XYZ file of N, CA and C in Angstrom:
501
model
N 1.933 -3.759 0.798
C 1.594 -3.956 2.205
C 2.855 -3.822 3.032
N 2.797 -3.048 4.060
C 3.934 -2.811 4.938
C 4.096 -3.971 5.915
N 5.306 -4.498 6.035
C 5.546 -5.608 6.960
C 6.547 -5.243 8.038
N 6.638 -3.978 8.343
C 7.537 -3.593 9.420
C 8.932 -3.297 8.950
N 9.141 -3.155 7.641
C 10.485 -2.905 7.152
C 10.862 -1.436 7.242
N 9.898 -0.552 7.435
C 10.170 0.868 7.574
C 9.626 1.329 8.925
N 10.363 2.210 9.574
C 9.871 2.773 10.820
C 8.861 3.868 10.489
N 8.207 4.383 11.497
C 7.186 5.396 11.271
C 7.782 6.686 10.716
N 9.078 6.906 10.881
C 9.707 8.112 10.369
C 10.049 7.991 8.891
N 9.924 6.790 8.316
C 10.241 6.595 6.912
C 11.669 6.142 6.672
N 12.478 6.102 7.703
C 13.856 5.638 7.544
C 13.870 4.119 7.480
N 14.798 3.544 6.724
C 14.876 2.081 6.712
C 15.160 1.553 8.109
N 14.417 0.536 8.474
C 14.599 -0.062 9.805
C 15.840 -0.942 9.821
N 16.409 -1.065 10.993
C 17.530 -1.978 11.149
C 16.981 -3.383 11.313
N 17.861 -4.302 11.599
C 17.436 -5.684 11.821
C 16.395 -5.736 12.933
N 15.501 -6.738 12.906
C 14.521 -6.858 13.987
C 15.216 -7.070 15.331
N 14.563 -6.649 16.388
C 15.097 -6.847 17.734
C 14.643 -8.226 18.197
N 15.585 -9.158 18.239
C 15.271 -10.541 18.589
C 15.299 -10.720 20.095
N 14.398 -11.553 20.592
C 14.335 -11.900 22.006
C 14.517 -13.409 22.128
N 15.466 -13.829 22.939
C 15.698 -15.251 23.160
C 14.786 -15.799 24.243
N 14.850 -17.092 24.435
C 14.022 -17.740 25.449
C 14.746 -17.757 26.788
N 14.008 -17.767 27.887
C 14.635 -17.788 29.214
C 15.423 -19.074 29.465
N 16.422 -18.974 30.311
C 17.293 -20.108 30.625
C 16.531 -21.227 31.347
N 15.404 -20.916 31.966
C 14.617 -21.925 32.661
C 14.155 -23.044 31.736
N 13.902 -22.733 30.472
C 13.500 -23.763 29.509
C 14.635 -24.761 29.305
N 15.862 -24.278 29.206
C 17.012 -25.166 29.049
C 17.186 -26.042 30.290
N 17.056 -25.457 31.471
C 17.169 -26.240 32.710
C 16.098 -27.330 32.760
N 14.859 -26.985 32.385
C 13.771 -27.955 32.418
C 14.053 -29.101 31.449
N 14.447 -28.780 30.229
C 14.699 -29.828 29.235
C 15.868 -30.714 29.628
N 16.904 -30.125 30.209
C 18.042 -30.941 30.633
C 17.686 -31.835 31.814
N 16.869 -31.337 32.729
C 16.437 -32.164 33.847
C 15.603 -33.338 33.341
N 14.686 -33.088 32.417
C 13.884 -34.176 31.846
C 14.766 -35.189 31.130
N 15.792 -34.711 30.440
C 16.733 -35.599 29.757
C 17.441 -36.503 30.762
N 17.936 -35.936 31.843
C 18.649 -36.717 32.862
C 17.720 -37.728 33.507
N 16.508 -37.304 33.837
C 15.567 -38.202 34.507
C 15.220 -39.380 33.597
N 14.803 -39.115 32.368
C 14.359 -40.199 31.483
C 15.503 -41.120 31.074
N 16.652 -40.561 30.718
C 17.760 -41.438 30.324
C 18.387 -42.127 31.528
N 18.341 -41.498 32.687
C 18.809 -42.165 33.904
C 17.927 -43.353 34.255
N 16.611 -43.153 34.162
C 15.690 -44.268 34.408
C 15.873 -45.376 33.373
N 16.098 -44.996 32.116
C 16.324 -45.997 31.074
C 17.611 -46.783 31.336
N 18.658 -46.104 31.769
C 19.916 -46.793 32.077
C 19.724 -47.786 33.213
N 18.965 -47.400 34.233
C 18.689 -48.318 35.346
C 17.821 -49.477 34.887
N 16.780 -49.168 34.074
C 15.874 -50.209 33.590
C 16.579 -51.205 32.681
N 17.624 -50.783 31.986
C 18.381 -51.697 31.130
C 19.465 -52.416 31.931
N 20.189 -51.665 32.752
C 21.348 -52.222 33.447
C 21.022 -53.230 34.530
N 20.024 -52.956 35.337
C 19.714 -53.850 36.465
C 19.241 -55.225 35.987
N 18.230 -55.318 35.114
C 17.815 -56.661 34.678
C 18.920 -57.403 33.923
N 19.646 -56.706 33.067
C 20.723 -57.381 32.347
C 21.819 -57.833 33.301
N 22.141 -57.029 34.301
C 23.154 -57.408 35.284
C 22.730 -58.598 36.119
N 21.459 -58.656 36.461
C 20.962 -59.753 37.296
C 20.784 -61.052 36.521
N 20.242 -60.966 35.327
C 19.868 -62.181 34.597
C 20.848 -62.610 33.512
N 21.597 -61.695 32.942
C 22.499 -62.060 31.844
C 23.964 -61.953 32.219
N 24.267 -61.292 33.305
C 25.657 -61.166 33.731
C 26.123 -59.723 33.674
N 27.194 -59.443 34.396
C 27.673 -58.064 34.496
C 28.171 -57.484 33.172
N 28.667 -58.322 32.268
C 29.139 -57.801 30.979
C 27.970 -57.218 30.190
N 26.822 -57.903 30.226
C 25.640 -57.411 29.516
C 25.105 -56.117 30.138
N 25.380 -55.903 31.399
C 24.915 -54.681 32.072
C 25.590 -53.440 31.499
N 26.693 -53.636 30.769
C 27.358 -52.496 30.144
C 26.480 -51.818 29.088
N 25.435 -52.506 28.622
C 24.505 -51.877 27.684
C 23.789 -50.681 28.330
N 23.827 -50.620 29.641
C 23.239 -49.477 30.343
C 24.030 -48.197 30.074
N 25.243 -48.340 29.563
C 26.041 -47.154 29.237
C 25.545 -46.458 27.969
N 24.767 -47.155 27.136
C 24.252 -46.528 25.906
C 23.355 -45.326 26.207
N 22.381 -45.446 27.125
C 21.607 -44.236 27.440
C 22.463 -43.120 28.040
N 23.504 -43.500 28.773
C 24.383 -42.477 29.344
C 25.225 -41.801 28.262
N 25.608 -42.555 27.237
C 26.317 -41.959 26.099
C 25.386 -41.014 25.343
N 24.134 -41.414 25.203
C 23.143 -40.551 24.569
C 22.952 -39.272 25.385
N 22.984 -39.390 26.693
C 22.881 -38.227 27.567
C 24.057 -37.274 27.328
N 25.264 -37.822 27.251
C 26.452 -36.986 27.026
C 26.394 -36.273 25.673
N 25.779 -36.907 24.674
C 25.651 -36.280 23.354
C 24.519 -35.247 23.346
N 23.383 -35.562 23.988
C 22.198 -34.714 23.917
C 22.323 -33.455 24.780
N 23.130 -33.494 25.830
C 23.270 -32.347 26.727
C 23.671 -31.078 25.969
N 24.781 -31.083 25.208
C 25.128 -29.860 24.467
C 24.161 -29.562 23.312
N 23.546 -30.607 22.751
C 22.586 -30.389 21.662
C 21.366 -29.607 22.154
N 20.926 -29.875 23.373
C 19.822 -29.112 23.946
C 20.198 -27.641 24.095
N 21.432 -27.384 24.476
C 21.902 -26.001 24.583
C 21.910 -25.295 23.240
N 22.374 -25.983 22.219
C 22.380 -25.385 20.875
C 20.962 -25.111 20.398
N 20.052 -26.057 20.638
C 18.673 -25.866 20.218
C 18.036 -24.707 20.969
N 18.277 -24.618 22.268
C 17.718 -23.539 23.080
C 18.195 -22.174 22.571
N 19.486 -22.072 22.245
C 20.022 -20.805 21.742
C 19.455 -20.437 20.380
N 18.992 -21.416 19.614
C 18.486 -21.124 18.271
C 17.086 -20.508 18.285
N 16.332 -20.687 19.358
C 14.966 -20.151 19.439
C 15.014 -18.663 19.737
N 14.244 -17.882 18.972
C 14.120 -16.455 19.230
C 12.877 -15.924 18.517
N 12.415 -14.776 18.951
C 11.257 -14.160 18.309
C 11.447 -12.644 18.294
N 10.765 -12.006 17.340
C 10.848 -10.548 17.208
C 9.471 -10.008 16.857
N 9.096 -8.950 17.539
C 7.831 -8.276 17.246
C 8.143 -7.108 16.323
N 7.516 -7.106 15.140
C 7.689 -5.996 14.210
C 6.374 -5.225 14.114
N 6.331 -4.243 13.245
C 5.154 -3.384 13.130
C 3.912 -4.157 12.714
N 4.034 -5.074 11.768
C 2.864 -5.756 11.227
C 2.885 -7.266 11.375
N 3.963 -7.820 11.919
C 4.032 -9.269 12.035
C 4.974 -9.687 13.153
N 4.887 -10.959 13.467
C 5.746 -11.571 14.486
C 6.654 -12.568 13.786
N 7.944 -12.492 14.062
C 8.916 -13.431 13.506
C 9.301 -14.443 14.579
N 9.346 -15.717 14.189
C 9.805 -16.771 15.091
C 10.877 -17.552 14.341
N 12.041 -17.667 14.941
C 13.155 -18.357 14.310
C 13.628 -19.484 15.226
N 13.913 -20.637 14.627
C 14.389 -21.783 15.413
C 15.167 -22.712 14.508
N 15.904 -23.616 15.123
C 16.611 -24.653 14.387
C 18.109 -24.443 14.337
N 18.832 -25.548 14.398
C 20.289 -25.505 14.345
C 20.757 -25.928 12.957
N 20.470 -27.143 12.568
C 20.855 -27.606 11.232
C 19.905 -27.081 10.169
N 18.621 -27.226 10.425
C 17.599 -26.728 9.508
C 16.934 -25.536 10.159
N 17.325 -24.327 9.725
C 16.748 -23.099 10.262
C 15.331 -22.942 9.738
N 14.446 -22.539 10.602
C 13.059 -22.286 10.227
C 12.673 -20.917 10.762
N 12.258 -20.049 9.878
C 11.805 -18.728 10.285
C 10.360 -18.561 9.853
N 9.490 -18.323 10.805
C 8.063 -18.187 10.555
C 7.672 -16.727 10.721
N 6.940 -16.216 9.753
C 6.413 -14.857 9.814
C 4.906 -14.969 9.970
N 4.380 -14.441 11.057
C 2.948 -14.506 11.313
C 2.395 -13.079 11.288
N 1.664 -12.701 10.227
C 1.065 -11.355 10.187
C -0.001 -11.224 11.276
N -0.017 -10.091 11.954
C -0.970 -9.894 13.050
C -2.411 -10.042 12.571
N -2.710 -9.564 11.371
C -4.068 -9.621 10.852
C -4.558 -11.025 10.556
N -3.654 -12.010 10.453
C -4.030 -13.390 10.147
C -4.248 -14.231 11.406
N -3.925 -13.683 12.571
C -4.070 -14.443 13.810
C -5.546 -14.581 14.167
N -5.954 -15.796 14.472
C -7.322 -16.039 14.881
C -7.426 -16.303 16.380
N -6.388 -16.909 16.939
C -6.411 -17.272 18.350
C -4.989 -17.259 18.886
N -4.817 -16.663 20.053
C -3.521 -16.672 20.742
C -3.789 -17.213 22.138
N -3.149 -18.323 22.477
C -3.388 -18.909 23.794
C -2.081 -19.139 24.541
N -2.181 -19.066 25.849
C -1.044 -19.320 26.730
C -1.320 -20.642 27.434
N -0.372 -21.576 27.349
C -0.526 -22.872 28.003
C 0.672 -23.117 28.918
N 0.431 -23.908 29.940
C 1.493 -24.253 30.872
C 1.140 -25.577 31.542
N 1.894 -26.622 31.219
C 1.677 -27.926 31.828
C 2.268 -27.972 33.227
N 2.104 -29.091 33.924
C 2.597 -29.182 35.307
C 4.112 -29.013 35.434
N 4.871 -29.567 34.506
C 6.325 -29.429 34.583
C 6.722 -27.985 34.274
N 6.090 -27.395 33.261
C 6.375 -25.991 32.932
C 6.032 -25.077 34.110
N 4.898 -25.318 34.754
C 4.508 -24.492 35.906
C 5.523 -24.623 37.040
N 6.036 -25.843 37.240
C 7.042 -26.039 38.291
C 8.284 -25.184 38.039
N 8.656 -25.027 36.770
C 9.825 -24.231 36.410
C 9.474 -22.768 36.138
N 8.211 -22.398 36.324
C 7.794 -21.009 36.109
C 7.801 -20.624 34.646
N 7.318 -21.521 33.769
C 7.337 -21.276 32.325
C 5.938 -21.414 31.742
N 5.746 -20.820 30.580
C 4.494 -20.934 29.836
C 4.830 -20.848 28.349
N 3.917 -21.335 27.506
C 4.096 -21.296 26.060
C 2.985 -20.473 25.432
N 3.321 -19.786 24.354
C 2.337 -19.033 23.587
C 2.112 -19.775 22.284
N 0.852 -20.112 22.016
C 0.473 -20.818 20.783
C -0.333 -19.857 19.923
N 0.093 -19.678 18.664
C -0.588 -18.787 17.725
C -1.307 -19.629 16.689
N -2.587 -19.386 16.507
C -3.369 -20.081 15.490
C -3.755 -19.068 14.429
N -3.537 -19.427 13.168
C -3.868 -18.545 12.059
C -4.888 -19.221 11.155
N -5.292 -18.503 10.106
C -6.267 -19.049 9.157
C -5.700 -20.271 8.442
N -4.416 -20.274 8.168
C -3.763 -21.414 7.520
C -3.116 -22.280 8.594
N -3.509 -23.534 8.659
C -2.987 -24.431 9.698
C -1.473 -24.605 9.604
N -0.920 -24.473 8.403
C 0.521 -24.671 8.221
C 1.342 -23.563 8.878
N 0.744 -22.420 9.151
C 1.508 -21.321 9.727
C 1.269 -21.143 11.215
N 0.612 -22.101 11.853
C 0.486 -22.009 13.306
C 1.887 -22.015 13.903
N 2.077 -21.213 14.924
C 3.408 -21.081 15.510
C 3.313 -21.195 17.022
N 4.448 -21.511 17.623
C 4.512 -21.694 19.070
C 5.817 -21.109 19.580
N 5.735 -20.425 20.719
C 6.931 -19.930 21.401
C 6.939 -20.589 22.773
N 7.835 -21.560 22.994
C 7.851 -22.278 24.276
C 8.701 -21.579 25.333
N 8.455 -21.935 26.584
C 9.362 -21.602 27.671
C 9.473 -20.144 28.059
N 8.422 -19.364 27.888
C 8.472 -17.968 28.311
C 8.085 -17.852 29.779
N 8.516 -16.768 30.400
C 8.036 -16.472 31.751
C 6.539 -16.182 31.639
N 5.729 -16.606 32.612
C 4.278 -16.397 32.510
C 3.871 -14.943 32.279
N 4.552 -14.003 32.925
C 4.229 -12.586 32.714
C 4.495 -12.171 31.274
N 5.611 -12.606 30.715
C 5.944 -12.285 29.323
C 4.972 -12.960 28.366
N 4.580 -14.194 28.667
C 3.627 -14.905 27.811
C 2.278 -14.191 27.796
N 1.824 -13.739 28.947
C 0.552 -13.010 29.012
C 0.654 -11.663 28.324
N 1.769 -10.963 28.491
C 1.971 -9.680 27.819
C 1.962 -9.869 26.314
N 2.676 -10.901 25.852
C 2.736 -11.173 24.428
C 1.361 -11.556 23.889
N 0.627 -12.392 24.631
C -0.732 -12.762 24.216
C -1.616 -11.533 24.081
N -1.582 -10.646 25.087
C -2.424 -9.457 25.055
C -2.036 -8.526 23.907
N -0.743 -8.361 23.693
C -0.277 -7.477 22.614
C -0.643 -8.050 21.251
N -0.410 -9.348 21.063
C -0.718 -9.967 19.770
C -2.220 -9.956 19.500
N -3.019 -10.173 20.533
C -4.468 -10.134 20.366
C -4.917 -8.725 19.986
N -4.381 -7.735 20.666
C -4.732 -6.344 20.381
C -4.324 -5.974 18.952
N -3.104 -6.309 18.563
C -2.658 -5.991 17.202
C -3.423 -6.788 16.157
N -3.747 -8.036 16.475
C -4.505 -8.856 15.548
C -5.890 -8.300 15.298
N -6.548 -7.823 16.370
C -7.873 -7.238 16.209
C -7.810 -5.938 15.408
N -6.781 -5.139 15.653
C -6.636 -3.871 14.928
C -6.354 -4.128 13.449
N -5.523 -5.122 13.134
C -5.171 -5.389 11.730
C -6.315 -6.072 10.984
N -7.039 -6.963 11.676
C -8.119 -7.694 10.990
C -9.334 -6.802 10.764
N -9.472 -5.729 11.510
C -10.608 -4.816 11.332
C -10.564 -4.164 9.957
N -9.355 -4.018 9.412
C -9.200 -3.389 8.098
C -9.414 -4.342 6.936
N -9.643 -5.651 7.193
C -9.810 -6.601 6.100
C -11.177 -6.533 5.496
């Protein structure tokens, strides 16, 4: 079974053409990080400062330390996400410490959906969710531009229907 390792001319194909995620996903995740940890720092610092004394209010620095650590980690995680469309399958790669590469054959796709929650819509982002016959191989590509997510959904659906017709 051909999995996209050869081009139509019969020459060995080069590495897959990887596509990274838009920078808007990183901005959204960092904003959520600042908002939640900022609120946590206030929720810890104010009551401790009022009721236990100003020294105890220093515990509010813990969420801020977590913020300083998580900021670059979000960048590393964002850079690790990528996907590639090949002749017969879609590759999704993610992870910094533990790399995970998922191969989803077009013929195994049962459902491709585009979702976008309120925060994602505010940042102009959408996610593509792929459902296959095996639940363990369901895959997701977060943070795409809505036009790209719809294009990818339409292409994957078209290729999935063409590949599954031969089963």
